[in-house]
Structure formats: structure tokens, C-alpha cells
Amino acid sequence: MSVREIPMYIDGKPVPSNSQEWRDVINPATQEVVARVPFCSAEEVDRAVASAKEAFKTWRKVPLGKRMRIMLKLQALVREHTPELAALITEEHGKTLPDAEGEVGRGLEVIEHACSITSLQLGELAENAGTEIDVYTLNQPLGVGAGITAFNFPIMLPCFMFPLAIATGNTFVLKPSEQDPSSTMRLVELAHEAGVPAGVLNVVHGGPDVANQIADHADIKALSFIGSSHVGSLLYNRAAAAGKRMQAMMGAKNHCVVMPDANRSQAINNLLGSAFGAAGQRCMANSVVVLVGEAKAWLDDIVDGARNMKVGPGTQRDADLGPLVSPAARERVIRLIDAGEKEGAKLLVDGRGYEVSGYEHGNFVGPTVFADVTPEMTIYREEIFGPVLCVVSVDTLDEAIEFVNANPNGNGTSIFTNSGWVARRFESDIDVGQVGINVPIPVPVAYFSFTGSRGSKLGDLGPNGKQAIAFWTQTKTVTARWFEPENVSSGINSTISLS
């Protein structure tokens, strides 16, 4: 099979890189090399930023209605090309095709939200705030924005960034993950087919050097990051030192609280899907289940459900989960399973040594379940990012809330219950930014903001919804008075009064 060479995208067209450093992009189910991606030079990154800076001069003045029509065209193209985009995701990431199609759908939600830009970017007006004085605000674009995305959602995460950024009048430089860039590049091609002008949306590739250059670059005014806590914290501090606006959506340890009054089969099926779907490679995966009171007796059903889940290549539509993205990811997950066993957690389902017939070289780890997990254990303290579920048992709702709140992360949590009082108490007292009630992965629809909190987020404003509009714009306040042509001043006013 032919191996794709991934280009940059600068000034409205694909551009081959002159870099001497290239990385192989691997199909995680087979270990076949499907593409090669460059690690761009500093000069190439500067070229992409310069293209965006030049394009901003005209793009910022394009009417809102025209920007809206481009977004409308883009959503139609993405919808039309969903099978193609999903196939590219599965080939390079490994998640199942139904899961990849679902990812494209969640990305589409953001593009559809950007189609409402004609009403999202409106300012405010106070007529006669003083004598014949009007005060109003303008929500203006910042300039060149940038985004750095993780591998786990190569379509959805770029959609969390550039559609609203460019719809509000900014231009953009995107650095997708080097592990699975092809679907992102196809999305960018569709954006230009939809009418995004040259220079408005650019793509570079690379590792830490490119990320640091983006964080430091004087011509980039805002940076959005989604990835690990370690990298996000480093980039946040660099971007802040460079005077940038910055948002960082980072690591997590999400908990699913199960009350004994919940619908048993619904709760178990949902928590298994949220823990093991995409091989656990979701920042919103429920990697910890907290069984409350008599729900402790459901552990055997959870174990049986995990054992019966089907592991296979992402192209196998009836598979529940595919491989991990890389051999390194697989080795890390296995090391953490080893650590859990060594530290005294009870291993009820062991996914190590999992082989799929015909795909013996795939990065597979089967569903893994630990019971008797305590907060000091490595498998609880670290984000595993693999198909490993930690089971914790407590006696009361109060204990469950206290346990979840003691964790430093605050990305998402969920509760399964049939009691409205319990659900309301949980949503009120839990210190986590995104809460699901009988919903296992509470990523909100795109016209609401992504609101992870505490150790899972740096910056006040998250992607999507109203917060994203605020992040990608700056407010200019105008105080205006117009004198009658023949009006004569009555004297010098040395006060600050607007009367």
C-alpha cells in the first residue's frame, strides 16, 4: 500500500515540508505504516503564522453573513464526507468505525453552532447612558489564534477550536497530533472547499519544539490546548509569559457514582461503555466507578459485562473497543496494570496479553477491572488512558461525594439514580465542572461550553458555547456623543461627569 506524506497547509494550499525529521504514522491494529508526517522547522512555523497575520487584515472585515455562509457550507461538506473522515480516524487512531462516526458528529455540532455567528458576536448598547451619550461594546477578533490538539479526537478537537475562532474573524494556525493527522488534514481541505480564504486556516506539524514556538510567538494572540496536564501546564505558563490568552483542557480522573436505586442494566451498560469505549482513550472516560450501598452487589455483573466485551480492529463494526494508539501506549497501560496488582488492588479482569486473531501485532489491551482500589494507588492517582476500570465501594452518597471531591481533577463525573432528590444533591455538592445524570460521558452539546474545572483546566474560558466566543474576541467599549453642528460649548468641564 502507498504511504501518504502529510503536507503542511499554508496560504490556502498543501505545502510539502523541507524538514529533515519525519515520523511514521502507524495503523495501530496492524503496525503498518500508513503515512509520514514532518516535524516542521522554525522557519516553516513562522511562514504559517505570517500567512495568518497577513490574512487577518482582510478576514476581520468580512461581513458576519459571509462567514456564516462558509460555516454552513463546511457543515454540509463534513456531513457528506463523514464516512471518509471516520475511516481515516479508524485507520490511524484505532477506534471503531461507529465511534469514529460519532466523533465526526460531535465535531459537526460545533460547526453548526458557528453557523449562528450572526447572533453570537453581538455587542451591547445603552442609549443615553449620559446626556446624549451612548455607550456600546464591540466584540472584535484578536488576530492570529492557534490550537494544539491531542490524538484521541483528531476531528472533534480541531472543531472545538478553529470553526468558532475563524467565524469570529480571527485567523488560525493548527498543530494536530502527529500520531493521526490525516483526518484533520482532510477536514482542513473541506474548510477551504467551503470557502475559507487563503491564509485564514493554516496547519503545521511537530513535537515539543513546534508547540513551544507557538506558545512563544509574538504574532499569536491566543492559544487553545487539549492534551496532558504536564504539557498543558508548561504551555500555559509559556503562553502567559508571552502575553497570550490561553485555555488548556488537560488530564482527568472521572468518576461514575452508582446508586442502588438506579436502573441496574442501564447503569452497568453505560458505565462499561464509558470506561472501555475507544480503549479508554478519552479525557472524559469514566475510569472509576463508585458503588454506593447495596450497589456493591452489582460488581459481579460489571465483571461479567467487561469479560463479554468484544475487542477487535476498528473496522470490525461489532467490536466494542479497538487497539490503543501505539505500542508505547500499550506498554504504559500494561505497566500501570502491573503496578495496580503489585500495590494490592484486586484484579478481577485482566486485559494483558490480549490477542485478536489476524491482528497479532495490534496494540490491544482487553477490558481490565480492579476492585478494592484506594486513593494512594498508582492506578487511581494517574490517568491511565486505557481500558482499565477502578472499582470503589462506599456506604453513602455523602461518602461518594466526599471521595470524588477529594480527587484533584474536575473534568467530568456522572451519577446513576432514579431519585431526583439524590441527583439534585449530587449536582449541587459535587466539585466537578461537568456532571452527567444518567449520562455517562457528560460532554455538553456545542452551544454549551466545555466546563472542566480544577486540575483538569487552566484558563477561565473553555471551548464551545458562549465561553468560546468570549475567548476568541476582545471587548471594545465605545462612549460616543455627537454635537449639533451649531452647538456652542458653555465652558470647560473639568470633572469626569458624563452629564
Tab-separated table of C-alpha atoms in Angstrom:
chain	number	residue	atom	x	y	z
A	1	MET	CA	0.000	0.000	0.000
A	2	SER	CA	1.123	3.570	-0.652
A	3	VAL	CA	2.301	5.707	2.247
A	4	ARG	CA	0.868	9.220	2.431
A	5	GLU	CA	3.248	12.115	3.001
A	6	ILE	CA	1.383	14.623	5.157
A	7	PRO	CA	1.886	18.209	3.967
A	8	MET	CA	1.616	21.444	5.852
A	9	TYR	CA	-1.263	23.717	4.871
A	10	ILE	CA	-0.174	27.314	4.362
A	11	ASP	CA	-1.740	30.205	2.470
A	12	GLY	CA	-4.665	28.136	1.236
A	13	LYS	CA	-2.849	25.123	-0.184
A	14	PRO	CA	-0.985	21.972	0.836
A	15	VAL	CA	2.745	22.617	1.066
A	16	PRO	CA	5.407	19.908	1.334
A	17	SER	CA	7.766	20.330	4.262
A	18	ASN	CA	11.526	20.568	3.860
A	19	SER	CA	12.063	19.124	7.321
A	20	GLN	CA	14.756	16.529	7.842
A	21	GLU	CA	12.748	14.958	10.680
A	22	TRP	CA	9.741	12.787	9.810
A	23	ARG	CA	7.679	10.340	11.864
A	24	ASP	CA	5.773	7.295	10.726
A	25	VAL	CA	2.014	7.207	11.252
A	26	ILE	CA	1.036	3.653	12.178
A	27	ASN	CA	-2.200	1.697	11.854
A	28	PRO	CA	-2.487	0.527	15.482
A	29	ALA	CA	-4.326	-2.665	14.570
A	30	THR	CA	-1.665	-3.898	12.133
A	31	GLN	CA	1.512	-1.817	12.730
A	32	GLU	CA	1.547	-0.932	9.034
A	33	VAL	CA	2.974	2.483	8.161
A	34	VAL	CA	0.130	4.392	6.504
A	35	ALA	CA	1.619	7.898	6.415
A	36	ARG	CA	4.647	10.013	7.224
A	37	VAL	CA	4.373	13.369	8.991
A	38	PRO	CA	7.059	16.086	9.159
A	39	PHE	CA	8.281	17.866	12.252
A	40	CYS	CA	8.266	21.370	10.810
A	41	SER	CA	11.216	23.729	11.089
A	42	ALA	CA	11.022	27.039	12.928
A	43	GLU	CA	11.076	28.825	9.578
A	44	GLU	CA	8.048	26.842	8.373
A	45	VAL	CA	6.096	27.671	11.530
A	46	ASP	CA	6.981	31.347	11.083
A	47	ARG	CA	5.751	31.115	7.495
A	48	ALA	CA	2.374	29.748	8.619
A	49	VAL	CA	1.983	32.449	11.264
A	50	ALA	CA	2.955	35.160	8.778
A	51	SER	CA	0.321	33.875	6.356
A	52	ALA	CA	-2.315	34.030	9.085
A	53	LYS	CA	-1.211	37.505	10.173
A	54	GLU	CA	-1.469	38.854	6.628
A	55	ALA	CA	-4.866	37.226	6.041
A	56	PHE	CA	-6.238	38.762	9.250
A	57	LYS	CA	-6.059	42.242	7.709
A	58	THR	CA	-8.887	41.405	5.327
A	59	TRP	CA	-10.654	38.478	7.016
A	60	ARG	CA	-11.525	40.518	10.127
A	61	LYS	CA	-13.541	42.861	7.891
A	62	VAL	CA	-15.501	40.133	6.089
A	63	PRO	CA	-19.217	40.511	6.915
A	64	LEU	CA	-20.686	38.174	9.510
A	65	GLY	CA	-23.194	36.865	6.987
A	66	LYS	CA	-20.444	35.742	4.619
A	67	ARG	CA	-18.570	33.985	7.431
A	68	MET	CA	-21.819	32.282	8.382
A	69	ARG	CA	-22.378	31.025	4.834
A	70	ILE	CA	-18.881	29.488	4.792
A	71	MET	CA	-19.689	27.649	8.026
A	72	LEU	CA	-22.975	26.449	6.532
A	73	LYS	CA	-21.108	25.075	3.524
A	74	LEU	CA	-18.498	23.445	5.775
A	75	GLN	CA	-21.086	21.620	7.865
A	76	ALA	CA	-22.715	20.289	4.709
A	77	LEU	CA	-19.370	19.036	3.399
A	78	VAL	CA	-18.392	17.405	6.694
A	79	ARG	CA	-21.758	15.676	6.886
A	80	GLU	CA	-21.349	14.439	3.302
A	81	HIS	CA	-17.801	13.170	3.949
A	82	THR	CA	-18.451	11.582	7.340
A	83	PRO	CA	-17.672	8.011	6.149
A	84	GLU	CA	-14.361	9.143	4.641
A	85	LEU	CA	-13.353	11.085	7.753
A	86	ALA	CA	-14.346	8.226	10.055
A	87	ALA	CA	-12.320	5.732	8.015
A	88	LEU	CA	-9.219	7.918	8.329
A	89	ILE	CA	-9.747	8.229	12.084
A	90	THR	CA	-10.068	4.468	12.483
A	91	GLU	CA	-7.043	3.741	10.304
A	92	GLU	CA	-4.696	5.950	12.341
A	93	HIS	CA	-6.288	6.093	15.809
A	94	GLY	CA	-7.809	2.607	16.036
A	95	LYS	CA	-11.242	3.428	17.466
A	96	THR	CA	-14.181	1.592	15.963
A	97	LEU	CA	-15.936	2.992	12.909
A	98	PRO	CA	-19.209	3.653	14.791
A	99	ASP	CA	-17.221	5.530	17.436
A	100	ALA	CA	-15.336	7.484	14.762
A	101	GLU	CA	-18.613	8.399	13.054
A	102	GLY	CA	-19.909	9.587	16.405
A	103	GLU	CA	-16.807	11.739	16.810
A	104	VAL	CA	-17.421	13.412	13.456
A	105	GLY	CA	-20.976	14.076	14.586
A	106	ARG	CA	-19.790	15.816	17.760
A	107	GLY	CA	-17.417	17.933	15.693
A	108	LEU	CA	-20.301	18.832	13.409
A	109	GLU	CA	-22.195	20.226	16.397
A	110	VAL	CA	-19.523	22.904	16.828
A	111	ILE	CA	-19.524	23.832	13.139
A	112	GLU	CA	-23.306	24.080	13.263
A	113	HIS	CA	-23.009	26.328	16.312
A	114	ALA	CA	-20.572	28.532	14.373
A	115	CYS	CA	-23.287	28.930	11.733
A	116	SER	CA	-25.082	31.133	14.295
A	117	ILE	CA	-22.231	33.645	14.370
A	118	THR	CA	-24.523	36.449	13.160
A	119	SER	CA	-26.214	36.393	16.562
A	120	LEU	CA	-23.313	35.175	18.710
A	121	GLN	CA	-20.935	38.107	18.234
A	122	LEU	CA	-23.327	40.934	19.013
A	123	GLY	CA	-22.368	43.689	21.423
A	124	GLU	CA	-24.429	45.693	23.916
A	125	LEU	CA	-25.819	49.244	23.750
A	126	ALA	CA	-27.009	51.683	26.372
A	127	GLU	CA	-28.725	54.671	24.776
A	128	ASN	CA	-28.476	57.939	26.735
A	129	ALA	CA	-26.153	56.490	29.364
A	130	GLY	CA	-25.320	60.172	29.900
A	131	THR	CA	-26.825	63.290	28.408
A	132	GLU	CA	-27.000	62.476	24.700
A	133	ILE	CA	-24.226	59.927	25.264
A	134	ASP	CA	-24.454	56.316	24.068
A	135	VAL	CA	-22.229	53.534	25.366
A	136	TYR	CA	-21.811	50.353	23.354
A	137	THR	CA	-19.481	47.382	23.043
A	138	LEU	CA	-17.846	45.748	20.053
A	139	ASN	CA	-16.742	42.115	20.241
A	140	GLN	CA	-13.759	42.151	17.918
A	141	PRO	CA	-11.386	39.354	16.847
A	142	LEU	CA	-7.977	39.104	18.495
A	143	GLY	CA	-5.784	38.378	15.477
A	144	VAL	CA	-3.915	35.123	14.916
A	145	GLY	CA	-5.155	32.240	17.067
A	146	ALA	CA	-3.576	28.820	17.446
A	147	GLY	CA	-4.616	25.347	18.507
A	148	ILE	CA	-2.702	22.272	19.652
A	149	THR	CA	-4.735	19.061	19.793
A	150	ALA	CA	-4.322	15.570	21.231
A	151	PHE	CA	-4.506	12.337	19.265
A	152	ASN	CA	-7.682	10.925	20.794
A	153	PHE	CA	-10.192	13.017	18.791
A	154	PRO	CA	-8.495	14.130	15.551
A	155	ILE	CA	-11.722	15.630	14.155
A	156	MET	CA	-13.661	16.747	17.223
A	157	LEU	CA	-10.818	18.579	18.973
A	158	PRO	CA	-9.850	20.751	15.977
A	159	CYS	CA	-13.569	21.518	15.662
A	160	PHE	CA	-13.507	22.674	19.288
A	161	MET	CA	-11.057	25.338	18.129
A	162	PHE	CA	-10.905	26.716	14.601
A	163	PRO	CA	-14.572	26.980	13.473
A	164	LEU	CA	-15.548	29.475	16.175
A	165	ALA	CA	-12.133	31.159	16.067
A	166	ILE	CA	-12.364	31.950	12.358
A	167	ALA	CA	-16.112	32.590	12.437
A	168	THR	CA	-15.433	35.420	14.906
A	169	GLY	CA	-12.918	36.947	12.480
A	170	ASN	CA	-9.605	35.518	13.670
A	171	THR	CA	-7.136	33.616	11.541
A	172	PHE	CA	-5.660	30.339	12.746
A	173	VAL	CA	-2.626	28.073	12.952
A	174	LEU	CA	-3.389	24.473	13.921
A	175	LYS	CA	-0.941	21.827	15.134
A	176	PRO	CA	-2.717	18.469	15.147
A	177	SER	CA	-1.327	15.349	16.784
A	178	GLU	CA	1.484	13.752	14.819
A	179	GLN	CA	0.037	10.318	15.658
A	180	ASP	CA	-3.101	10.585	13.486
A	181	PRO	CA	-3.059	13.720	11.301
A	182	SER	CA	-4.758	12.535	8.096
A	183	SER	CA	-8.385	13.080	9.126
A	184	THR	CA	-7.522	16.549	10.439
A	185	MET	CA	-5.866	17.436	7.147
A	186	ARG	CA	-8.928	16.278	5.233
A	187	LEU	CA	-11.104	18.456	7.468
A	188	VAL	CA	-8.911	21.463	6.653
A	189	GLU	CA	-9.218	20.694	2.932
A	190	LEU	CA	-13.007	20.665	3.298
A	191	ALA	CA	-12.869	24.028	5.083
A	192	HIS	CA	-11.090	25.551	2.100
A	193	GLU	CA	-13.513	23.876	-0.281
A	194	ALA	CA	-16.266	25.575	1.739
A	195	GLY	CA	-14.717	28.972	1.015
A	196	VAL	CA	-12.254	29.716	3.828
A	197	PRO	CA	-9.834	32.179	2.176
A	198	ALA	CA	-6.114	31.554	1.815
A	199	GLY	CA	-4.162	32.185	4.994
A	200	VAL	CA	-7.161	32.089	7.323
A	201	LEU	CA	-6.565	28.447	8.354
A	202	ASN	CA	-3.034	27.015	8.346
A	203	VAL	CA	-1.566	23.714	9.598
A	204	VAL	CA	1.905	22.836	10.867
A	205	HIS	CA	3.166	19.604	12.411
A	206	GLY	CA	5.682	18.680	15.043
A	207	GLY	CA	6.500	17.931	18.650
A	208	PRO	CA	7.554	19.985	21.689
A	209	ASP	CA	9.724	22.415	19.708
A	210	VAL	CA	6.834	23.439	17.471
A	211	ALA	CA	4.419	23.646	20.419
A	212	ASN	CA	6.849	25.861	22.339
A	213	GLN	CA	7.378	28.090	19.321
A	214	ILE	CA	3.624	28.566	19.027
A	215	ALA	CA	3.356	29.413	22.739
A	216	ASP	CA	6.196	31.930	22.468
A	217	HIS	CA	5.343	33.509	19.105
A	218	ALA	CA	4.709	37.241	19.402
A	219	ASP	CA	2.232	37.308	16.495
A	220	ILE	CA	-0.076	34.667	18.019
A	221	LYS	CA	-2.592	36.288	20.339
A	222	ALA	CA	-4.458	33.275	21.781
A	223	LEU	CA	-3.730	29.581	22.172
A	224	SER	CA	-6.112	26.690	22.797
A	225	PHE	CA	-4.647	23.390	24.007
A	226	ILE	CA	-6.161	19.966	24.643
A	227	GLY	CA	-3.876	17.244	25.952
A	228	SER	CA	-1.980	16.058	29.007
A	229	SER	CA	-1.735	18.003	32.249
A	230	HIS	CA	2.058	18.055	32.129
A	231	VAL	CA	2.268	19.572	28.644
A	232	GLY	CA	-0.725	21.839	29.191
A	233	SER	CA	0.768	23.349	32.343
A	234	LEU	CA	4.096	24.020	30.642
A	235	LEU	CA	2.460	25.638	27.608
A	236	TYR	CA	0.071	27.675	29.756
A	237	ASN	CA	2.976	29.228	31.655
A	238	ARG	CA	4.929	29.917	28.450
A	239	ALA	CA	1.932	31.466	26.729
A	240	ALA	CA	1.139	33.616	29.767
A	241	ALA	CA	4.736	34.831	29.913
A	242	ALA	CA	4.411	35.791	26.243
A	243	GLY	CA	1.243	37.787	26.969
A	244	LYS	CA	-1.164	35.387	25.293
A	245	ARG	CA	-4.696	34.458	26.126
A	246	MET	CA	-4.632	30.723	26.873
A	247	GLN	CA	-7.014	27.862	27.583
A	248	ALA	CA	-5.781	24.377	28.470
A	249	MET	CA	-8.085	21.374	28.739
A	250	MET	CA	-5.991	18.721	30.426
A	251	GLY	CA	-5.991	15.405	32.271
A	252	ALA	CA	-8.755	13.823	34.273
A	253	LYS	CA	-9.848	11.085	36.622
A	254	ASN	CA	-13.578	10.808	36.105
A	255	HIS	CA	-15.920	9.009	38.484
A	256	CYS	CA	-19.248	7.298	37.851
A	257	VAL	CA	-21.333	7.083	41.033
A	258	VAL	CA	-23.914	4.293	41.002
A	259	MET	CA	-26.787	4.431	43.497
A	260	PRO	CA	-28.688	1.251	44.453
A	261	ASP	CA	-31.969	2.713	43.152
A	262	ALA	CA	-30.572	3.131	39.617
A	263	ASN	CA	-31.790	1.109	36.653
A	264	ARG	CA	-29.322	-1.745	37.007
A	265	SER	CA	-28.835	-2.805	33.396
A	266	GLN	CA	-28.780	0.774	32.096
A	267	ALA	CA	-26.204	1.842	34.673
A	268	ILE	CA	-23.895	-1.118	34.079
A	269	ASN	CA	-24.042	-0.967	30.285
A	270	ASN	CA	-23.441	2.770	30.294
A	271	LEU	CA	-20.528	2.687	32.706
A	272	LEU	CA	-18.863	-0.153	30.774
A	273	GLY	CA	-19.192	1.744	27.514
A	274	SER	CA	-17.834	4.939	29.038
A	275	ALA	CA	-14.890	3.144	30.686
A	276	PHE	CA	-13.814	0.945	27.779
A	277	GLY	CA	-15.043	2.687	24.614
A	278	ALA	CA	-12.186	3.973	22.421
A	279	ALA	CA	-9.992	1.660	24.547
A	280	GLY	CA	-10.332	4.177	27.372
A	281	GLN	CA	-8.557	6.885	25.382
A	282	ARG	CA	-10.962	9.686	26.247
A	283	CYS	CA	-10.352	12.534	28.653
A	284	MET	CA	-13.992	12.102	29.706
A	285	ALA	CA	-13.836	8.325	30.160
A	286	ASN	CA	-15.320	7.121	33.450
A	287	SER	CA	-12.268	5.254	34.714
A	288	VAL	CA	-13.550	4.974	38.300
A	289	VAL	CA	-16.919	3.582	39.371
A	290	VAL	CA	-18.113	4.307	42.899
A	291	LEU	CA	-20.696	1.750	44.037
A	292	VAL	CA	-22.892	3.083	46.831
A	293	GLY	CA	-24.549	0.880	49.471
A	294	GLU	CA	-26.330	-2.156	48.046
A	295	ALA	CA	-24.994	-1.375	44.564
A	296	LYS	CA	-21.824	-3.116	45.744
A	297	ALA	CA	-23.611	-6.363	44.883
A	298	TRP	CA	-23.528	-5.338	41.205
A	299	LEU	CA	-19.779	-5.924	40.968
A	300	ASP	CA	-20.205	-9.425	39.540
A	301	ASP	CA	-22.407	-8.076	36.753
A	302	ILE	CA	-19.806	-5.398	35.949
A	303	VAL	CA	-17.111	-8.065	35.769
A	304	ASP	CA	-19.239	-10.301	33.532
A	305	GLY	CA	-20.047	-7.388	31.250
A	306	ALA	CA	-16.368	-6.458	30.916
A	307	ARG	CA	-15.391	-10.045	30.104
A	308	ASN	CA	-18.018	-10.249	27.379
A	309	MET	CA	-16.999	-7.071	25.560
A	310	LYS	CA	-15.617	-7.658	22.073
A	311	VAL	CA	-12.143	-6.410	21.202
A	312	GLY	CA	-11.155	-6.102	17.560
A	313	PRO	CA	-9.814	-3.811	14.852
A	314	GLY	CA	-11.696	-0.574	14.434
A	315	THR	CA	-13.008	-1.728	11.057
A	316	GLN	CA	-14.935	-4.529	12.797
A	317	ARG	CA	-18.241	-2.769	13.377
A	318	ASP	CA	-19.476	-5.056	16.133
A	319	ALA	CA	-16.299	-4.563	18.202
A	320	ASP	CA	-16.780	-2.653	21.444
A	321	LEU	CA	-13.217	-1.360	21.523
A	322	GLY	CA	-10.191	-1.328	19.279
A	323	PRO	CA	-6.446	-1.111	19.907
A	324	LEU	CA	-4.502	1.542	21.750
A	325	VAL	CA	-2.955	4.171	19.525
A	326	SER	CA	0.677	2.995	19.762
A	327	PRO	CA	2.936	0.297	21.183
A	328	ALA	CA	4.192	2.850	23.710
A	329	ALA	CA	0.630	3.496	24.895
A	330	ARG	CA	0.034	-0.232	25.239
A	331	GLU	CA	3.247	-0.717	27.215
A	332	ARG	CA	2.340	2.139	29.556
A	333	VAL	CA	-1.112	0.715	30.265
A	334	ILE	CA	0.379	-2.713	30.973
A	335	ARG	CA	2.905	-1.149	33.379
A	336	LEU	CA	0.058	0.519	35.247
A	337	ILE	CA	-1.904	-2.742	35.447
A	338	ASP	CA	1.244	-4.370	36.846
A	339	ALA	CA	1.507	-1.562	39.414
A	340	GLY	CA	-2.132	-1.975	40.471
A	341	GLU	CA	-1.611	-5.666	41.065
A	342	LYS	CA	1.630	-5.064	42.960
A	343	GLU	CA	0.073	-2.380	45.188
A	344	GLY	CA	-2.741	-4.655	46.342
A	345	ALA	CA	-5.740	-3.871	44.162
A	346	LYS	CA	-7.853	-6.933	43.369
A	347	LEU	CA	-7.532	-7.769	39.666
A	348	LEU	CA	-10.891	-9.206	38.575
A	349	VAL	CA	-10.487	-8.963	34.787
A	350	ASP	CA	-7.023	-8.950	33.231
A	351	GLY	CA	-6.669	-7.475	29.742
A	352	ARG	CA	-2.939	-8.078	29.417
A	353	GLY	CA	-1.742	-10.434	26.721
A	354	TYR	CA	-4.880	-9.889	24.660
A	355	GLU	CA	-4.569	-11.069	21.072
A	356	VAL	CA	-7.007	-10.640	18.202
A	357	SER	CA	-6.941	-13.328	15.527
A	358	GLY	CA	-5.459	-11.973	12.336
A	359	TYR	CA	-4.158	-8.878	14.124
A	360	GLU	CA	-1.474	-10.388	16.322
A	361	HIS	CA	0.704	-7.275	16.071
A	362	GLY	CA	-2.049	-4.873	17.157
A	363	ASN	CA	-1.786	-2.699	20.251
A	364	PHE	CA	-4.602	-4.492	22.035
A	365	VAL	CA	-5.352	-4.490	25.747
A	366	GLY	CA	-8.631	-6.051	26.818
A	367	PRO	CA	-11.062	-4.619	29.372
A	368	THR	CA	-9.446	-4.692	32.807
A	369	VAL	CA	-11.252	-4.362	36.143
A	370	PHE	CA	-9.715	-3.709	39.561
A	371	ALA	CA	-11.639	-3.793	42.852
A	372	ASP	CA	-10.572	-2.646	46.333
A	373	VAL	CA	-8.861	0.406	44.825
A	374	THR	CA	-7.675	3.087	47.255
A	375	PRO	CA	-6.684	6.719	46.571
A	376	GLU	CA	-2.965	6.217	47.182
A	377	MET	CA	-2.630	3.548	44.481
A	378	THR	CA	-0.917	4.472	41.220
A	379	ILE	CA	-3.853	3.237	39.147
A	380	TYR	CA	-6.066	5.763	40.949
A	381	ARG	CA	-3.652	8.682	41.068
A	382	GLU	CA	-2.646	8.563	37.393
A	383	GLU	CA	-4.781	8.973	34.311
A	384	ILE	CA	-4.336	5.549	32.705
A	385	PHE	CA	-5.807	6.451	29.306
A	386	GLY	CA	-6.522	2.809	28.614
A	387	PRO	CA	-9.287	0.220	29.133
A	388	VAL	CA	-8.849	-0.064	32.902
A	389	LEU	CA	-11.727	0.400	35.360
A	390	CYS	CA	-11.134	1.013	39.056
A	391	VAL	CA	-13.997	-0.004	41.381
A	392	VAL	CA	-14.501	1.734	44.723
A	393	SER	CA	-17.233	0.903	47.249
A	394	VAL	CA	-18.734	3.304	49.829
A	395	ASP	CA	-21.776	3.168	52.099
A	396	THR	CA	-23.498	6.513	51.482
A	397	LEU	CA	-23.997	9.293	48.952
A	398	ASP	CA	-22.136	11.659	51.301
A	399	GLU	CA	-19.090	9.381	51.194
A	400	ALA	CA	-19.277	9.182	47.416
A	401	ILE	CA	-19.388	12.971	47.058
A	402	GLU	CA	-16.501	13.371	49.504
A	403	PHE	CA	-14.455	10.760	47.627
A	404	VAL	CA	-14.960	12.394	44.227
A	405	ASN	CA	-14.292	15.901	45.553
A	406	ALA	CA	-11.010	14.774	47.125
A	407	ASN	CA	-9.583	13.989	43.695
A	408	PRO	CA	-7.615	16.960	42.290
A	409	ASN	CA	-9.200	16.699	38.819
A	410	GLY	CA	-12.549	18.123	37.829
A	411	ASN	CA	-13.220	17.257	34.210
A	412	GLY	CA	-16.402	15.181	34.453
A	413	THR	CA	-18.458	12.966	36.702
A	414	SER	CA	-21.760	11.162	36.483
A	415	ILE	CA	-24.365	9.601	38.727
A	416	PHE	CA	-26.889	6.880	38.001
A	417	THR	CA	-30.026	7.111	40.105
A	418	ASN	CA	-33.816	7.202	39.846
A	419	SER	CA	-34.111	9.753	42.649
A	420	GLY	CA	-34.495	13.389	41.665
A	421	TRP	CA	-33.504	14.455	45.175
A	422	VAL	CA	-30.278	12.447	45.025
A	423	ALA	CA	-29.451	13.788	41.567
A	424	ARG	CA	-30.046	17.388	42.637
A	425	ARG	CA	-27.992	16.933	45.794
A	426	PHE	CA	-25.160	15.447	43.733
A	427	GLU	CA	-25.111	18.193	41.094
A	428	SER	CA	-25.179	20.832	43.840
A	429	ASP	CA	-22.430	19.472	46.075
A	430	ILE	CA	-20.044	17.855	43.610
A	431	ASP	CA	-16.983	19.979	42.788
A	432	VAL	CA	-16.595	18.921	39.168
A	433	GLY	CA	-17.169	21.107	36.130
A	434	GLN	CA	-19.314	18.732	34.042
A	435	VAL	CA	-21.965	16.473	35.560
A	436	GLY	CA	-23.994	13.702	33.965
A	437	ILE	CA	-27.249	12.451	35.466
A	438	ASN	CA	-27.852	9.010	33.999
A	439	VAL	CA	-25.475	10.150	31.240
A	440	PRO	CA	-22.040	8.504	31.458
A	441	ILE	CA	-19.939	10.970	29.422
A	442	PRO	CA	-21.331	14.464	30.082
A	443	VAL	CA	-19.693	16.382	27.224
A	444	PRO	CA	-22.327	19.050	26.606
A	445	VAL	CA	-23.756	19.913	23.214
A	446	ALA	CA	-21.621	22.508	21.443
A	447	TYR	CA	-23.844	25.511	22.122
A	448	PHE	CA	-22.977	24.997	25.783
A	449	SER	CA	-19.374	25.472	26.875
A	450	PHE	CA	-16.973	22.701	27.846
A	451	THR	CA	-16.535	23.428	31.543
A	452	GLY	CA	-13.967	21.092	33.073
A	453	SER	CA	-12.552	22.516	36.289
A	454	ARG	CA	-9.847	22.383	38.950
A	455	GLY	CA	-6.801	20.314	37.921
A	456	SER	CA	-8.333	19.492	34.537
A	457	LYS	CA	-8.362	23.059	33.244
A	458	LEU	CA	-6.239	26.183	33.103
A	459	GLY	CA	-7.770	29.453	31.993
A	460	ASP	CA	-11.172	30.907	32.788
A	461	LEU	CA	-12.836	30.230	29.448
A	462	GLY	CA	-13.384	26.815	27.866
A	463	PRO	CA	-14.139	25.712	24.305
A	464	ASN	CA	-17.583	25.922	22.697
A	465	GLY	CA	-20.687	27.852	23.676
A	466	LYS	CA	-20.605	31.432	24.953
A	467	GLN	CA	-17.237	30.989	26.614
A	468	ALA	CA	-15.573	30.283	23.267
A	469	ILE	CA	-16.987	33.482	21.772
A	470	ALA	CA	-15.559	35.400	24.731
A	471	PHE	CA	-12.217	33.603	24.401
A	472	TRP	CA	-11.754	34.370	20.710
A	473	THR	CA	-12.857	38.019	20.909
A	474	GLN	CA	-11.896	41.139	22.832
A	475	THR	CA	-14.441	43.658	24.014
A	476	LYS	CA	-14.015	47.262	22.951
A	477	THR	CA	-16.273	49.754	24.727
A	478	VAL	CA	-17.180	52.980	22.926
A	479	THR	CA	-18.606	56.058	24.654
A	480	ALA	CA	-19.989	58.428	21.999
A	481	ARG	CA	-21.652	61.819	21.828
A	482	TRP	CA	-22.472	63.815	18.694
A	483	PHE	CA	-22.884	67.580	18.957
A	484	GLU	CA	-25.351	69.571	16.928
A	485	PRO	CA	-23.481	71.485	14.208
A	486	GLU	CA	-24.281	74.860	15.779
A	487	ASN	CA	-23.862	73.764	19.393
A	488	VAL	CA	-21.619	76.106	21.392
A	489	SER	CA	-19.783	74.890	24.477
A	490	SER	CA	-20.863	76.528	27.724
A	491	GLY	CA	-17.397	76.314	29.232
A	492	ILE	CA	-14.672	73.923	30.326
A	493	ASN	CA	-15.850	70.825	32.172
A	494	SER	CA	-13.015	69.649	34.418
A	495	THR	CA	-14.998	66.863	36.104
A	496	ILE	CA	-15.395	63.246	34.972
A	497	SER	CA	-19.176	63.541	34.860
A	498	LEU	CA	-20.967	62.352	31.695
A	499	SER	CA	-23.902	64.689	32.292
